[in-house]
Amino acid sequence: MEESQRQKKIGSVLQQDLVEVLQGAATQGGMRGVLISVSKVKVTVDLSIAKVYLSIFPNDKAKELLKGIRSNTPLIRHELAQRTKNQLRRMPNLDFLIDDSLEYIEKIEKSLKGEENPIKNPDSLDKRKKS
């Protein structure tokens, strides 16, 4: 089902403010050299949940950072509520996820160039298999 205009608008507002909040927290937290970008925000039809897709560079710190972000979700949600109080009546619950699409594209390119063969390495196929 396609997103409504309202869902897209709320998603873009949240995305802009989340970038500022997360980048500010990363620089204040002494995490120099870590790049956190919000690649996409999808809001449910009832506007109660916002799925936030994060792209974190370097990849080796992604799981550790995601764990920290999830533990600070109430603080992040409060900060967003303060920033969007004139635009949103209720702040949706935030669900943070890792956006691994760039990594997936890179693996496909390597496979096409012949650098990495997924048939010889069946472990790479299981990561993207849908259940």
Short mmCIF file of the C-alpha atoms (twelve columns), coordinates in Angstrom:
data_MODEL
# 
_entry.id   MODEL 
# 
loop_
_atom_site.group_PDB 
_atom_site.id 
_atom_site.type_symbol 
_atom_site.label_atom_id 
_atom_site.label_alt_id 
_atom_site.label_comp_id 
_atom_site.label_asym_id 
_atom_site.label_seq_id 
_atom_site.Cartn_x 
_atom_site.Cartn_y 
_atom_site.Cartn_z 
_atom_site.pdbx_PDB_model_num 
ATOM 1   C CA . MET A 1   0.000  0.000   0.000   1 
ATOM 2   C CA . GLU A 2   1.340  3.401   -0.954  1 
ATOM 3   C CA . GLU A 3   2.047  6.040   1.667   1 
ATOM 4   C CA . SER A 4   -0.364 8.958   1.908   1 
ATOM 5   C CA . GLN A 5   0.781  12.559  1.559   1 
ATOM 6   C CA . ARG A 6   0.408  13.030  5.315   1 
ATOM 7   C CA . GLN A 7   2.622  10.012  6.062   1 
ATOM 8   C CA . LYS A 8   5.282  11.279  3.651   1 
ATOM 9   C CA . LYS A 9   5.162  14.785  5.122   1 
ATOM 10  C CA . ILE A 10  5.499  13.551  8.706   1 
ATOM 11  C CA . GLY A 11  8.274  11.176  7.643   1 
ATOM 12  C CA . SER A 12  10.262 13.979  6.029   1 
ATOM 13  C CA . VAL A 13  9.804  16.296  9.039   1 
ATOM 14  C CA . LEU A 14  10.979 13.548  11.390  1 
ATOM 15  C CA . GLN A 15  13.892 12.688  9.101   1 
ATOM 16  C CA . GLN A 16  15.211 16.262  9.040   1 
ATOM 17  C CA . ASP A 17  14.972 16.672  12.804  1 
ATOM 18  C CA . LEU A 18  16.408 13.219  13.525  1 
ATOM 19  C CA . VAL A 19  19.502 14.003  11.457  1 
ATOM 20  C CA . GLU A 20  20.145 17.101  13.571  1 
ATOM 21  C CA . VAL A 21  19.520 15.297  16.867  1 
ATOM 22  C CA . LEU A 22  21.662 12.239  16.058  1 
ATOM 23  C CA . GLN A 23  24.548 14.212  14.542  1 
ATOM 24  C CA . GLY A 24  24.513 16.560  17.538  1 
ATOM 25  C CA . ALA A 25  24.536 13.639  19.961  1 
ATOM 26  C CA . ALA A 26  27.387 11.954  18.081  1 
ATOM 27  C CA . THR A 27  29.610 15.048  18.135  1 
ATOM 28  C CA . GLN A 28  28.836 15.814  21.792  1 
ATOM 29  C CA . GLY A 29  29.391 12.167  22.741  1 
ATOM 30  C CA . GLY A 30  32.940 12.294  21.439  1 
ATOM 31  C CA . MET A 31  32.283 9.983   18.503  1 
ATOM 32  C CA . ARG A 32  34.460 11.710  15.923  1 
ATOM 33  C CA . GLY A 33  34.780 9.941   12.588  1 
ATOM 34  C CA . VAL A 34  31.350 8.279   12.831  1 
ATOM 35  C CA . LEU A 35  28.777 9.256   10.247  1 
ATOM 36  C CA . ILE A 36  25.120 8.613   11.053  1 
ATOM 37  C CA . SER A 37  22.598 9.354   8.348   1 
ATOM 38  C CA . VAL A 38  18.848 8.808   8.353   1 
ATOM 39  C CA . SER A 39  18.186 7.224   4.975   1 
ATOM 40  C CA . LYS A 40  14.430 6.808   5.302   1 
ATOM 41  C CA . VAL A 41  11.546 7.256   7.761   1 
ATOM 42  C CA . LYS A 42  8.346  5.297   7.178   1 
ATOM 43  C CA . VAL A 43  5.295  6.184   9.254   1 
ATOM 44  C CA . THR A 44  2.405  3.750   9.751   1 
ATOM 45  C CA . VAL A 45  -1.107 4.626   8.554   1 
ATOM 46  C CA . ASP A 46  -2.318 5.467   12.072  1 
ATOM 47  C CA . LEU A 47  0.807  7.637   12.629  1 
ATOM 48  C CA . SER A 48  1.691  5.767   15.830  1 
ATOM 49  C CA . ILE A 49  4.989  4.157   14.762  1 
ATOM 50  C CA . ALA A 50  7.858  5.596   12.728  1 
ATOM 51  C CA . LYS A 51  10.418 3.135   11.369  1 
ATOM 52  C CA . VAL A 52  13.727 4.963   11.121  1 
ATOM 53  C CA . TYR A 53  16.334 3.461   8.790   1 
ATOM 54  C CA . LEU A 54  19.877 4.461   9.757   1 
ATOM 55  C CA . SER A 55  22.994 4.215   7.652   1 
ATOM 56  C CA . ILE A 56  26.084 4.181   9.876   1 
ATOM 57  C CA . PHE A 57  29.670 4.510   8.686   1 
ATOM 58  C CA . PRO A 58  31.960 2.723   9.497   1 
ATOM 59  C CA . ASN A 59  29.928 -0.496  9.406   1 
ATOM 60  C CA . ASP A 60  31.871 -2.230  12.188  1 
ATOM 61  C CA . LYS A 61  30.408 0.200   14.766  1 
ATOM 62  C CA . ALA A 62  26.827 -0.029  13.475  1 
ATOM 63  C CA . LYS A 63  25.475 -2.636  15.914  1 
ATOM 64  C CA . GLU A 64  27.076 -0.960  18.913  1 
ATOM 65  C CA . LEU A 65  25.699 2.451   17.930  1 
ATOM 66  C CA . LEU A 66  22.243 1.062   17.169  1 
ATOM 67  C CA . LYS A 67  22.135 -0.487  20.645  1 
ATOM 68  C CA . GLY A 68  23.042 2.899   22.172  1 
ATOM 69  C CA . ILE A 69  20.475 4.736   20.059  1 
ATOM 70  C CA . ARG A 70  17.748 2.267   21.002  1 
ATOM 71  C CA . SER A 71  18.559 2.636   24.696  1 
ATOM 72  C CA . ASN A 72  18.236 6.429   24.348  1 
ATOM 73  C CA . THR A 73  14.999 6.308   22.331  1 
ATOM 74  C CA . PRO A 74  12.915 8.072   25.036  1 
ATOM 75  C CA . LEU A 75  15.366 11.006  25.115  1 
ATOM 76  C CA . ILE A 76  15.468 11.200  21.311  1 
ATOM 77  C CA . ARG A 77  11.679 11.045  21.150  1 
ATOM 78  C CA . HIS A 78  11.389 13.846  23.722  1 
ATOM 79  C CA . GLU A 79  13.853 16.024  21.797  1 
ATOM 80  C CA . LEU A 80  11.892 15.428  18.571  1 
ATOM 81  C CA . ALA A 81  8.622  16.259  20.341  1 
ATOM 82  C CA . GLN A 82  10.103 19.593  21.458  1 
ATOM 83  C CA . ARG A 83  11.236 20.389  17.905  1 
ATOM 84  C CA . THR A 84  7.960  19.386  16.211  1 
ATOM 85  C CA . LYS A 85  5.439  20.530  18.822  1 
ATOM 86  C CA . ASN A 86  3.898  23.025  16.378  1 
ATOM 87  C CA . GLN A 87  3.661  20.478  13.546  1 
ATOM 88  C CA . LEU A 88  2.621  17.223  15.235  1 
ATOM 89  C CA . ARG A 89  -0.016 16.613  17.851  1 
ATOM 90  C CA . ARG A 90  1.422  13.258  18.967  1 
ATOM 91  C CA . MET A 91  4.948  11.981  18.538  1 
ATOM 92  C CA . PRO A 92  5.033  8.472   17.024  1 
ATOM 93  C CA . ASN A 93  7.007  5.700   18.700  1 
ATOM 94  C CA . LEU A 94  10.411 5.339   17.078  1 
ATOM 95  C CA . ASP A 95  11.710 2.005   15.814  1 
ATOM 96  C CA . PHE A 96  15.367 2.212   14.738  1 
ATOM 97  C CA . LEU A 97  16.672 -0.186  12.074  1 
ATOM 98  C CA . ILE A 98  19.945 -0.525  10.169  1 
ATOM 99  C CA . ASP A 99  19.694 0.263   6.460   1 
ATOM 100 C CA . ASP A 100 21.990 -2.277  4.809   1 
ATOM 101 C CA . SER A 101 20.995 -1.495  1.232   1 
ATOM 102 C CA . LEU A 102 24.356 0.117   0.349   1 
ATOM 103 C CA . GLU A 103 26.224 -2.936  1.626   1 
ATOM 104 C CA . TYR A 104 23.873 -5.181  -0.362  1 
ATOM 105 C CA . ILE A 105 24.436 -3.162  -3.559  1 
ATOM 106 C CA . GLU A 106 28.199 -3.346  -3.043  1 
ATOM 107 C CA . LYS A 107 28.039 -7.150  -2.759  1 
ATOM 108 C CA . ILE A 108 25.978 -7.357  -5.964  1 
ATOM 109 C CA . GLU A 109 28.517 -5.200  -7.798  1 
ATOM 110 C CA . LYS A 110 31.374 -7.413  -6.574  1 
ATOM 111 C CA . SER A 111 29.479 -10.495 -7.736  1 
ATOM 112 C CA . LEU A 112 28.846 -8.975  -11.167 1 
ATOM 113 C CA . LYS A 113 32.508 -8.052  -11.540 1 
ATOM 114 C CA . GLY A 114 33.457 -11.608 -10.598 1 
ATOM 115 C CA . GLU A 115 35.270 -10.600 -7.398  1 
ATOM 116 C CA . GLU A 116 32.938 -12.512 -5.127  1 
ATOM 117 C CA . ASN A 117 30.771 -15.442 -6.135  1 
ATOM 118 C CA . PRO A 118 27.706 -15.927 -3.859  1 
ATOM 119 C CA . ILE A 119 27.384 -19.548 -4.975  1 
ATOM 120 C CA . LYS A 120 30.846 -20.323 -3.578  1 
ATOM 121 C CA . ASN A 121 29.939 -18.421 -0.431  1 
ATOM 122 C CA . PRO A 122 26.374 -19.541 0.443   1 
ATOM 123 C CA . ASP A 123 26.438 -17.606 3.748   1 
ATOM 124 C CA . SER A 124 25.909 -14.316 1.882   1 
ATOM 125 C CA . LEU A 125 22.653 -15.615 0.384   1 
ATOM 126 C CA . ASP A 126 21.085 -16.409 3.769   1 
ATOM 127 C CA . LYS A 127 21.393 -12.811 4.996   1 
ATOM 128 C CA . ARG A 128 18.950 -11.484 2.410   1 
ATOM 129 C CA . LYS A 129 16.622 -14.490 2.216   1 
ATOM 130 C CA . LYS A 130 13.037 -13.626 3.081   1 
ATOM 131 C CA . SER A 131 11.208 -16.032 5.322   1 
# 
